[in-house]
XYZ file of N, CA and C in Angstrom:
705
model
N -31.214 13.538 18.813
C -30.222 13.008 17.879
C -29.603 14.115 17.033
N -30.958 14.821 16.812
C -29.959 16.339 15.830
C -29.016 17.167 16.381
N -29.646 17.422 17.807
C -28.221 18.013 18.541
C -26.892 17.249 18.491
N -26.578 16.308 19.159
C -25.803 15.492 19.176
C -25.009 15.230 18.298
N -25.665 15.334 16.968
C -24.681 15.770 15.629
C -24.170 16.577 16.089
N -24.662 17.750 15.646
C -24.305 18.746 15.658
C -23.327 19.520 16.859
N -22.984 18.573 17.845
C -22.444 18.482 18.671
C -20.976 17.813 18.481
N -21.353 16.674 17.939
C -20.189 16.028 17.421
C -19.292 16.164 16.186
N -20.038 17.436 15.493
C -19.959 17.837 14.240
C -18.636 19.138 14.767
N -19.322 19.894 15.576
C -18.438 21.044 16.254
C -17.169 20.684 17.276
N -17.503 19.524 17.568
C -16.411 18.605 18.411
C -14.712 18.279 17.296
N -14.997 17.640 16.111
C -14.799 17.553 15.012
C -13.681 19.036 14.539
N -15.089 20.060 14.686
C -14.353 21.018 13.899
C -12.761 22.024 14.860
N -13.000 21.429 16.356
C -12.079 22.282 17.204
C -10.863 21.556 17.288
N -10.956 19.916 16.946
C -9.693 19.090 16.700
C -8.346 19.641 15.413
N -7.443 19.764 16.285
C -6.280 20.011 15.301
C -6.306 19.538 14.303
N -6.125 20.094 12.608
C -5.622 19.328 11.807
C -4.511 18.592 11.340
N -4.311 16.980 10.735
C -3.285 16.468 11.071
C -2.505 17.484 9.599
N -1.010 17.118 9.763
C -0.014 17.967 8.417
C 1.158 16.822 8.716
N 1.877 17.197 7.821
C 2.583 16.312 7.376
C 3.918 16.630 6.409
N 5.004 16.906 6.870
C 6.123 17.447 6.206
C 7.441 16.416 6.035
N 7.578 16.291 4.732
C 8.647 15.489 4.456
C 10.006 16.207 3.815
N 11.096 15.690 4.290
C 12.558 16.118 4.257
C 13.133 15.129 3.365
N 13.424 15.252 2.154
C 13.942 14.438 1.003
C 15.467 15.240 0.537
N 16.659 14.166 0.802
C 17.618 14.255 0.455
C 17.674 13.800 -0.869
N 18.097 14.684 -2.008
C 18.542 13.811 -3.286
C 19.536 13.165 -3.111
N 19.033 11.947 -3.942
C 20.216 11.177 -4.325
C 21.536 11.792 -5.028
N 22.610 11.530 -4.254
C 23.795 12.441 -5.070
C 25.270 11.192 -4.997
N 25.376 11.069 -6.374
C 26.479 10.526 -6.566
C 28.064 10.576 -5.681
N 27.961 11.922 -6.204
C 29.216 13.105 -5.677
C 29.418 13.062 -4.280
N 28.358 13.325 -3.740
C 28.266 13.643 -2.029
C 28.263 12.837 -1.096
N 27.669 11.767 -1.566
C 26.652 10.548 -0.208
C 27.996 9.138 -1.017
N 27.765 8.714 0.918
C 28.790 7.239 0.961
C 27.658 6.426 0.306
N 27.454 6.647 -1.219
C 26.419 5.648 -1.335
C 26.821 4.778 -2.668
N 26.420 3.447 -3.004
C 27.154 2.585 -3.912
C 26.362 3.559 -5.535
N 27.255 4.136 -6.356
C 26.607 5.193 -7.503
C 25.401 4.314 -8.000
N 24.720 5.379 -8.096
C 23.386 4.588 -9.570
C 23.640 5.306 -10.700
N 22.656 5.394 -11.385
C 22.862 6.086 -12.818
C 23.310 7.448 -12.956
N 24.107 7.715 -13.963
C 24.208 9.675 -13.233
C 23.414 10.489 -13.293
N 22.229 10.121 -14.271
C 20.845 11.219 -14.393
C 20.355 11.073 -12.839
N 19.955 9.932 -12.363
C 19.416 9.618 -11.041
C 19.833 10.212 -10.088
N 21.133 9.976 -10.314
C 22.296 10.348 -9.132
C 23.108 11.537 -8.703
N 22.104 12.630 -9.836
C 22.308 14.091 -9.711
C 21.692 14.745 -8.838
N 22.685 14.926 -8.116
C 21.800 15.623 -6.597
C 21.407 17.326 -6.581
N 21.412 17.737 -7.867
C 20.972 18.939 -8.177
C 19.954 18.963 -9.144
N 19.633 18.153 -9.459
C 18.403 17.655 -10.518
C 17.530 16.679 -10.354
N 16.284 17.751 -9.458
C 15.386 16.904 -8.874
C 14.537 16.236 -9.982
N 14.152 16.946 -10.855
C 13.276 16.329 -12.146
C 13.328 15.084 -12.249
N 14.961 14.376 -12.365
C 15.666 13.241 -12.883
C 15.430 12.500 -12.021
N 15.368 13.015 -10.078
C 16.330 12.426 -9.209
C 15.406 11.104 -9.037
N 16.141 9.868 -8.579
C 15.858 8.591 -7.828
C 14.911 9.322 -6.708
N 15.096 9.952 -5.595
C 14.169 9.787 -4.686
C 13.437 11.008 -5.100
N 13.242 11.732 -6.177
C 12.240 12.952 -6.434
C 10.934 12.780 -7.450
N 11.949 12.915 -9.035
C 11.657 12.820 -10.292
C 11.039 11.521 -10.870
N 11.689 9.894 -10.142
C 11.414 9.023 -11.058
C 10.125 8.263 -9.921
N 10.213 7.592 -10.764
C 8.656 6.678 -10.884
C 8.268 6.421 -9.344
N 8.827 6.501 -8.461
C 9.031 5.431 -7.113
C 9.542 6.795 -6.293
N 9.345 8.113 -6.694
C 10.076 9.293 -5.632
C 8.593 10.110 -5.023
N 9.305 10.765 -4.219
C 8.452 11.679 -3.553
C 7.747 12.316 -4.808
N 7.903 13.684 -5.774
C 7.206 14.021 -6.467
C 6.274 13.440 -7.175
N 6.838 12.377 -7.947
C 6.250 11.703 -8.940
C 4.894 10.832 -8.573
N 5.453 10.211 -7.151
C 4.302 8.942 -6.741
C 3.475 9.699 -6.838
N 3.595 10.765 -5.290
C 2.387 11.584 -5.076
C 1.516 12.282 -5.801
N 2.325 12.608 -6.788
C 1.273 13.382 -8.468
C 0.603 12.513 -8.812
N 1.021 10.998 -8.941
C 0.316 9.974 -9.478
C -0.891 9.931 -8.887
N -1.106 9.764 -7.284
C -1.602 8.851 -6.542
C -2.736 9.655 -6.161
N -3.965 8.986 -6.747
C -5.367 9.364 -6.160
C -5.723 9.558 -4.939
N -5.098 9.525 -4.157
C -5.265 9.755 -3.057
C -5.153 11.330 -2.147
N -4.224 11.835 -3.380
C -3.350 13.152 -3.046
C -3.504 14.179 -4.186
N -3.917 15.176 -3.471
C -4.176 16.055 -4.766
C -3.196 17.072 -4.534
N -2.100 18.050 -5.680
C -1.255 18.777 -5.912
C -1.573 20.094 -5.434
N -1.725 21.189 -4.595
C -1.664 22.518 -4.260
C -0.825 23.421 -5.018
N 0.220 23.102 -4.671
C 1.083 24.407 -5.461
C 2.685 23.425 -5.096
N 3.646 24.244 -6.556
C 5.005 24.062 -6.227
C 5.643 24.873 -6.550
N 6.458 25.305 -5.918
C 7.379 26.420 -5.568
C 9.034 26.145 -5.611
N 9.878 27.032 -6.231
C 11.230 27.157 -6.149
C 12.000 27.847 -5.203
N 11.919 27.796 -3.934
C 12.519 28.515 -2.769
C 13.598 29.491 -3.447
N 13.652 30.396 -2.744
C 15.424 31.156 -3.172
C 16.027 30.798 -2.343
N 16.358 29.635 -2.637
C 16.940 29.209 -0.869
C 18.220 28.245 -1.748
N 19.744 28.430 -1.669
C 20.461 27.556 -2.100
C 20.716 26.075 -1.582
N 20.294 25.638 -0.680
C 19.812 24.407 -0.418
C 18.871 23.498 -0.779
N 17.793 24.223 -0.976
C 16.640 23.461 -1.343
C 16.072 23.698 -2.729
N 15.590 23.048 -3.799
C 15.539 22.974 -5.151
C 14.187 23.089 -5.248
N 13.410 22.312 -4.244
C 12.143 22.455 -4.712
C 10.876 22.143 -3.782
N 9.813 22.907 -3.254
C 8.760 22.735 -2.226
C 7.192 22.273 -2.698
N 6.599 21.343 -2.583
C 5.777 20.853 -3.267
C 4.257 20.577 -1.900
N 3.195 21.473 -2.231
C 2.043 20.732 -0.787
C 1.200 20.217 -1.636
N 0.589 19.077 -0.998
C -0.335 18.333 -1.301
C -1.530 18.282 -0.611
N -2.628 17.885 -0.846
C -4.030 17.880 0.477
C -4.222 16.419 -0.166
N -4.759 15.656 1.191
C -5.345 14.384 1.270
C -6.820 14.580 0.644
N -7.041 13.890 -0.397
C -8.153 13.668 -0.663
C -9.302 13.253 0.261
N -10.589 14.247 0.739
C -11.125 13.540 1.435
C -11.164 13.662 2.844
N -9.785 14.490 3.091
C -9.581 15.027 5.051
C -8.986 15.906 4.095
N -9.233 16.771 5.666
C -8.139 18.370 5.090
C -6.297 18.240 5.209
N -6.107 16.590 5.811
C -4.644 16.577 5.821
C -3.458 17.501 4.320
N -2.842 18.220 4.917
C -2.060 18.780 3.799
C -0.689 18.242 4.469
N -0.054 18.013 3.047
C 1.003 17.443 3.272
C 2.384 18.384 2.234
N 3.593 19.103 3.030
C 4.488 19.734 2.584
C 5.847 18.697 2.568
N 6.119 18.732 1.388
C 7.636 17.853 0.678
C 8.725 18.931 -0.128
N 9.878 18.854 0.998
C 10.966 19.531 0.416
C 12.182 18.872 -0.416
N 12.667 19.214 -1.567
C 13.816 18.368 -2.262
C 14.951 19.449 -1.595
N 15.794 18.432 -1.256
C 16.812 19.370 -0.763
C 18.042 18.703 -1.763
N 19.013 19.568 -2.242
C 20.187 19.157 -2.768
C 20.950 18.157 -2.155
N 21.762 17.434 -3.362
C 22.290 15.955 -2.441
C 23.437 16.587 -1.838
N 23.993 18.298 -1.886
C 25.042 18.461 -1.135
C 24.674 18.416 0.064
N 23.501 18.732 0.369
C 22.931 19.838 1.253
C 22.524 18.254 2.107
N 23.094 17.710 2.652
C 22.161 16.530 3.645
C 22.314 16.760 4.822
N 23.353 18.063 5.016
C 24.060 18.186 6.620
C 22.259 19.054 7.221
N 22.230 19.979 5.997
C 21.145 21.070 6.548
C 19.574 20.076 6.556
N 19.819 19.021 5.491
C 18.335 18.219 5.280
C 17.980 18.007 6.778
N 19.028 17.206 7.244
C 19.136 16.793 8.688
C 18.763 17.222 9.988
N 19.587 18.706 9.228
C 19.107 19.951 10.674
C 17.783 20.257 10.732
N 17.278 20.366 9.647
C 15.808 20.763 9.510
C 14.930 19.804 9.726
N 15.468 18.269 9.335
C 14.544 17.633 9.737
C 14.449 17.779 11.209
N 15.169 17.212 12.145
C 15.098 17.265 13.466
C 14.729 18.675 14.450
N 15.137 19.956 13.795
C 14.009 20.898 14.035
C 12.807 20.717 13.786
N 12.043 20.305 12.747
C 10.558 19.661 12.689
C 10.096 18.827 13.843
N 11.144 18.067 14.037
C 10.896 16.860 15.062
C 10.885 17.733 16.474
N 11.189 18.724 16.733
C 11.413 19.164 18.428
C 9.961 20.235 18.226
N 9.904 20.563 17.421
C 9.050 21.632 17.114
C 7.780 21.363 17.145
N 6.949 19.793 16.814
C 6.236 19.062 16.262
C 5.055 19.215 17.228
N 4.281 18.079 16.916
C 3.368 17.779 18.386
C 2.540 16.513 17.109
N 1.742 16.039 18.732
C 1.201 14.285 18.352
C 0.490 14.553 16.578
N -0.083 15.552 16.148
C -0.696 16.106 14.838
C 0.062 16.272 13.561
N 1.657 16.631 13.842
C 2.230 17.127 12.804
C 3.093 15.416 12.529
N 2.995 14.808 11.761
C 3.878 13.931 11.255
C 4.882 14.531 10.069
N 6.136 13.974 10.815
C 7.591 14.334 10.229
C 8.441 13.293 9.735
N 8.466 13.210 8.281
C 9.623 12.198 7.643
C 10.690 12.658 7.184
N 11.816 11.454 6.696
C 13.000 11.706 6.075
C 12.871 10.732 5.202
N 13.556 10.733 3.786
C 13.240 9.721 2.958
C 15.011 10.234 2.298
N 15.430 9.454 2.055
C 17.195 9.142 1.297
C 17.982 8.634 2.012
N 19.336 9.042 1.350
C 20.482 7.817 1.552
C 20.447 8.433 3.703
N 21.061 7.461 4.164
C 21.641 7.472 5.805
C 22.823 8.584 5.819
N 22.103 9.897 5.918
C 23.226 10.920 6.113
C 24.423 10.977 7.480
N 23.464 10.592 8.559
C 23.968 9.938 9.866
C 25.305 9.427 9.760
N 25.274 8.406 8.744
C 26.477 7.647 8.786
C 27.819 8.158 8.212
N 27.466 9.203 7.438
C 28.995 10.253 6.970
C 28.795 11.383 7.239
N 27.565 12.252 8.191
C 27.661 13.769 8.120
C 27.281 13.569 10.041
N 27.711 14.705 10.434
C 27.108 15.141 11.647
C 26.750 16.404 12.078
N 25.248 16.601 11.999
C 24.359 17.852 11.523
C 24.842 18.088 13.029
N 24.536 19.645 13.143
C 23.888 20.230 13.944
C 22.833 20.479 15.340
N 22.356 19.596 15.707
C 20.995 19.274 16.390
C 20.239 20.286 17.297
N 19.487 20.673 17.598
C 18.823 21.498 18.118
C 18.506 20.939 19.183
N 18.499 21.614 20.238
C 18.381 21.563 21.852
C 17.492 20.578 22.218
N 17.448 19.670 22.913
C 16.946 18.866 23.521
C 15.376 19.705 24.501
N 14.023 18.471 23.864
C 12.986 19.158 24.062
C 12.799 18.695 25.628
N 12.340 20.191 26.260
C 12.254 20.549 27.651
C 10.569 20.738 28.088
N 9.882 20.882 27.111
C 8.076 21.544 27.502
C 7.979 19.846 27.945
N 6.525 20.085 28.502
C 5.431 18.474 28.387
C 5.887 17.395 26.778
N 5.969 16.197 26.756
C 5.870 15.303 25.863
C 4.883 15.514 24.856
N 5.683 15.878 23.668
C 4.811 16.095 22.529
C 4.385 14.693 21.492
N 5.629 13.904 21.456
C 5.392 12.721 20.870
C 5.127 12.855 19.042
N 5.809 13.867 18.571
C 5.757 14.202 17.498
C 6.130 12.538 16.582
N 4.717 11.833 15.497
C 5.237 11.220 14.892
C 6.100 10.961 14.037
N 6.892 10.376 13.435
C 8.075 10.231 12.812
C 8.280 9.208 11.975
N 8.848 8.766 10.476
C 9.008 7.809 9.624
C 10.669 8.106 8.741
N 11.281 7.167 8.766
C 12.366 7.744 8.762
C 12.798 6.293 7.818
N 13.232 6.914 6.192
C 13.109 5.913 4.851
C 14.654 5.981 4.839
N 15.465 5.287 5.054
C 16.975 5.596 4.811
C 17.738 4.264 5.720
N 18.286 3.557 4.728
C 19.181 2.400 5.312
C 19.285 2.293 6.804
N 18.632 1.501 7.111
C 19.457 1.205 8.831
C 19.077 2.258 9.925
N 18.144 2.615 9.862
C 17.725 4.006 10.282
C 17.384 4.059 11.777
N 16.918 2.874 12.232
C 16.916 2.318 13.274
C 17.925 2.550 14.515
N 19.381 1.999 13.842
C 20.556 2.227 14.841
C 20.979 3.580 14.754
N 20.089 4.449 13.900
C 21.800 5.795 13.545
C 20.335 6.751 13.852
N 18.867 6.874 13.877
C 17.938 8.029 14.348
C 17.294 7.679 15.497
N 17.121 6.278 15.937
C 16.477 6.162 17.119
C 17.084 6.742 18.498
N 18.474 6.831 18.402
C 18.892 6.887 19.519
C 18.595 8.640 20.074
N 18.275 9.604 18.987
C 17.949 11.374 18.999
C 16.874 11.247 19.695
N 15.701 10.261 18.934
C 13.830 10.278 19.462
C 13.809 10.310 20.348
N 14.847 10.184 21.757
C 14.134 10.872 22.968
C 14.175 12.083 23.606
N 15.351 12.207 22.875
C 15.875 13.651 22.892
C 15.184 15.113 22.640
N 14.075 14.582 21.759
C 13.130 15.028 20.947
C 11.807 14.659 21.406
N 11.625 13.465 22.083
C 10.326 12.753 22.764
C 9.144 12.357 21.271
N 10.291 12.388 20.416
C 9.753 11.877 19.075
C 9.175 10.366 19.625
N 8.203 10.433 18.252
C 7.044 8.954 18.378
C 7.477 8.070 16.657
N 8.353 7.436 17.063
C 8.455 6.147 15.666
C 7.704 5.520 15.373
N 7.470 5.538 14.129
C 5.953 4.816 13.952
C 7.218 3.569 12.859
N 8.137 4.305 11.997
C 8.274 3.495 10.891
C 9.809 3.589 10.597
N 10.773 2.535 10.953
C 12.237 3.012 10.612
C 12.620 1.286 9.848
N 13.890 1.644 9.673
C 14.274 0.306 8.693
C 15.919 -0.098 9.624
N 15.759 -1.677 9.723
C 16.658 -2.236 10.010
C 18.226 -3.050 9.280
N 17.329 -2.970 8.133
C 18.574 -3.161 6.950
C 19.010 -1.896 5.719
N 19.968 -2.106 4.639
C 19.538 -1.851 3.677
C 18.469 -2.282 3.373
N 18.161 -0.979 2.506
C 17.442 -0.661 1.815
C 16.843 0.248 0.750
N 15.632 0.218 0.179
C 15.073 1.074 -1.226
C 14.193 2.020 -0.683
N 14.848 3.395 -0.695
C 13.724 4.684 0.029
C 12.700 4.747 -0.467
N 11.668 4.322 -1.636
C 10.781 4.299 -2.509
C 9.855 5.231 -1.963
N 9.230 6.248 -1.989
C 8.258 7.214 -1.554
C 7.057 6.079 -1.573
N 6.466 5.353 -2.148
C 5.572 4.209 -1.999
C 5.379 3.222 -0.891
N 6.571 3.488 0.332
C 6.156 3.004 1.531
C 5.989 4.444 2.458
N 6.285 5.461 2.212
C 5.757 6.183 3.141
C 4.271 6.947 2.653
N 3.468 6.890 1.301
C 2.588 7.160 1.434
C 1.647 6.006 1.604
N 2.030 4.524 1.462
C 0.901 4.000 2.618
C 1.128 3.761 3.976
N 2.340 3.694 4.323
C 2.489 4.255 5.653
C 1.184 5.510 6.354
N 1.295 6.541 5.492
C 0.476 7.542 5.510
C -0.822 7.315 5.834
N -1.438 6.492 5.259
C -2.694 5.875 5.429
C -3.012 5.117 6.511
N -2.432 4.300 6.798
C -2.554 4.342 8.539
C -2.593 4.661 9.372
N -1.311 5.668 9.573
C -1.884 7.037 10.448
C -2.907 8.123 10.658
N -3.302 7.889 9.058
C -4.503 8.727 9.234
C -5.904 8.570 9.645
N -5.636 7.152 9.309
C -6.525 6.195 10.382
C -6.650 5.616 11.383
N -5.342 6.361 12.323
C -5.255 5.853 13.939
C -4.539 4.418 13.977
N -3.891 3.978 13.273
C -3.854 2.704 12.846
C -2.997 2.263 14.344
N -2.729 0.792 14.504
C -2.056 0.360 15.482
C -0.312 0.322 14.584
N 0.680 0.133 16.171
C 2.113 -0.155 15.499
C 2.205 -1.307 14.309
N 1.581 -2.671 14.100
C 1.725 -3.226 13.683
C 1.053 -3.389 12.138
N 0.476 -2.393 12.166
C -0.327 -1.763 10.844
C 0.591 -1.660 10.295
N 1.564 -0.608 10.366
C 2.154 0.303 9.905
C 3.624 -0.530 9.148
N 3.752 -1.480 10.316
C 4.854 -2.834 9.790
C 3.968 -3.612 8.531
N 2.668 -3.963 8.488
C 2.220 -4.927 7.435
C 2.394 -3.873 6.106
N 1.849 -2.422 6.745
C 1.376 -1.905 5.077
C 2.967 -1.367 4.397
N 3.851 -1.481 5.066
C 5.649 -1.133 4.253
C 5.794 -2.347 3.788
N 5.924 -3.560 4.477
C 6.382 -5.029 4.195
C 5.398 -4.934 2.516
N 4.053 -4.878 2.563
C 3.506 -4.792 1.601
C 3.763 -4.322 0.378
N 4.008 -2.848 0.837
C 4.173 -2.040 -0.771
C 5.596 -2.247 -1.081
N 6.921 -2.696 0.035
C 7.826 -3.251 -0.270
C 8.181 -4.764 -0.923
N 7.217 -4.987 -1.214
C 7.150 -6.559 -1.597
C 6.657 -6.423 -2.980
N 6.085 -5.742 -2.939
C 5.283 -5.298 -4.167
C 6.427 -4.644 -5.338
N 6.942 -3.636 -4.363
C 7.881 -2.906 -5.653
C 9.039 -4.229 -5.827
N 9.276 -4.373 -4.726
C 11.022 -5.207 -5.275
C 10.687 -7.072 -5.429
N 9.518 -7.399 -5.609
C 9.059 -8.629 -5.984
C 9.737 -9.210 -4.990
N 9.755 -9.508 -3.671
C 10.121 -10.495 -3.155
C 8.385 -10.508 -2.241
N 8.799 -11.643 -1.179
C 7.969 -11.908 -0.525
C 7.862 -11.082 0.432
N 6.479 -11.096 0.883
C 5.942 -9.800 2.343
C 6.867 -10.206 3.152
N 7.084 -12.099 3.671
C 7.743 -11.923 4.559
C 9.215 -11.505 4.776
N 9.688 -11.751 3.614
C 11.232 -10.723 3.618
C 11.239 -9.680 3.955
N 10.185 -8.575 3.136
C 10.236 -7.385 3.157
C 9.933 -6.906 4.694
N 9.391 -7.933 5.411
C 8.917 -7.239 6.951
C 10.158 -7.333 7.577
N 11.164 -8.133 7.293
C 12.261 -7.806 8.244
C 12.844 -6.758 8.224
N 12.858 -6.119 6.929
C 13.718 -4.570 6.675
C 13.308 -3.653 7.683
N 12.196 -3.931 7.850
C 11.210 -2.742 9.114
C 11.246 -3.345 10.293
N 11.101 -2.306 11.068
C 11.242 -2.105 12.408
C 10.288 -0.784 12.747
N 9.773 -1.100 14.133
C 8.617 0.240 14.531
C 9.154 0.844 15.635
N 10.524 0.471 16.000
C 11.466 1.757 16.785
C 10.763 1.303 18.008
N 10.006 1.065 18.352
C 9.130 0.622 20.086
C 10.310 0.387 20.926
């Protein structure tokens, strides 16, 4: 029995670690076909403030909150696109998780980079996008269509309608959808970190639909079953 640990212990230690990089467009008044919110919010150069960064319900903020996730380091790129780089480690697994704020001008390059993540990836590295549907007024760049063996890089993709305007790249990419949205909708960083939690638990497709419907029901007070129609698992 002691071997056998210790067997399964070293088995354990040669498995890839999972990571996890998210591509966050600020909300920008100015830039994005999007109906305005407040202008502190809606400053796409002021992540502090921003709707999908700074406030209560954004990438930065949840994740600082959330026991689950502990803070590493944050960094100011010299990079005129991007405002701000933030890693996190999963409490508990060695999952580390890297979140970029990119300027709300900047959604053409958010884009490019995201989908370089996505070709680049493999079944270990999970790759999101969280803001407004850049798709629908910008047309990035895309990087070459993946040619090696099927990597199946996972993918969650928080942005209105995301369904009709990113699914159609994922094969292009041999990307793996775990989590896209069929209507409007509220990017809330609070469905992709329990999203998160499923995956890290191997979870099935239909996991991944209960635990968004959930924390989406939760933030915008309607019922689970409303909130499950917004989602879609790209299958």
């Amino acid at each position: 029995m002691k071997w056998f640990l210790l067997l399964y212990l070293s088995t354990l230690a040669l498995l890839p670690a999972k990571t996890i990089e998210v591509f966050v467009a600020l909300c920008d008044n100015k830039t994005q076909g999007i109906v305005p919110v407040g202008a502190k919010i809606g400053n796409g150069d002021d992540a502090p403030n921003n709707l999908y960064w700074g406030c209560s319900d954004g990438m930065s903020r949840y994740f600082k909150k959330s026991k689950k996730w502990k803070l590493l380091s944050s960094t100011n790129p010299d990079k005129t696109y991007l405002i701000e780089t933030l890693e996190f480690q999963h409490i508990g697994t060695d999952t580390r998780l890297t979140a970029h704020a990119y300027r709300g001008s900047e959604m053409k390059k958010c884009l490019e980079d995201y989908f370089a993540a996505l070709q680049s990836g493999g079944p270990d590295k999970l790759v999101a996008f969280i803001g407004h549907n850049g798709l629908m007024d910008t047309s990035p760049t895309l990087p070459e269509q993946t040619k090696t063996a099927k990597k199946q890089t996972p993918t969650i993709v928080l942005c209105c309608i995301s369904d009709r305007y990113f699914a159609p790249h994922f094969q292009r990419y041999q990307a793996n959808p775990l989590l896209l949205t069929s209507q409007l909708m509220y990017p809330g960083s609070f469905i992709l970190h329990d999203a998160i939690e499923v995956w890290l638990k191997n979870g099935k497709p239909d996991d991944y639909l209960q635990a968004a419907a959930a924390a989406y029901a939760k933030n915008q007070k309607i019922s689970t079953k409303a909130a499950k129609t917004i989602f879609s698992l790209g299958l």
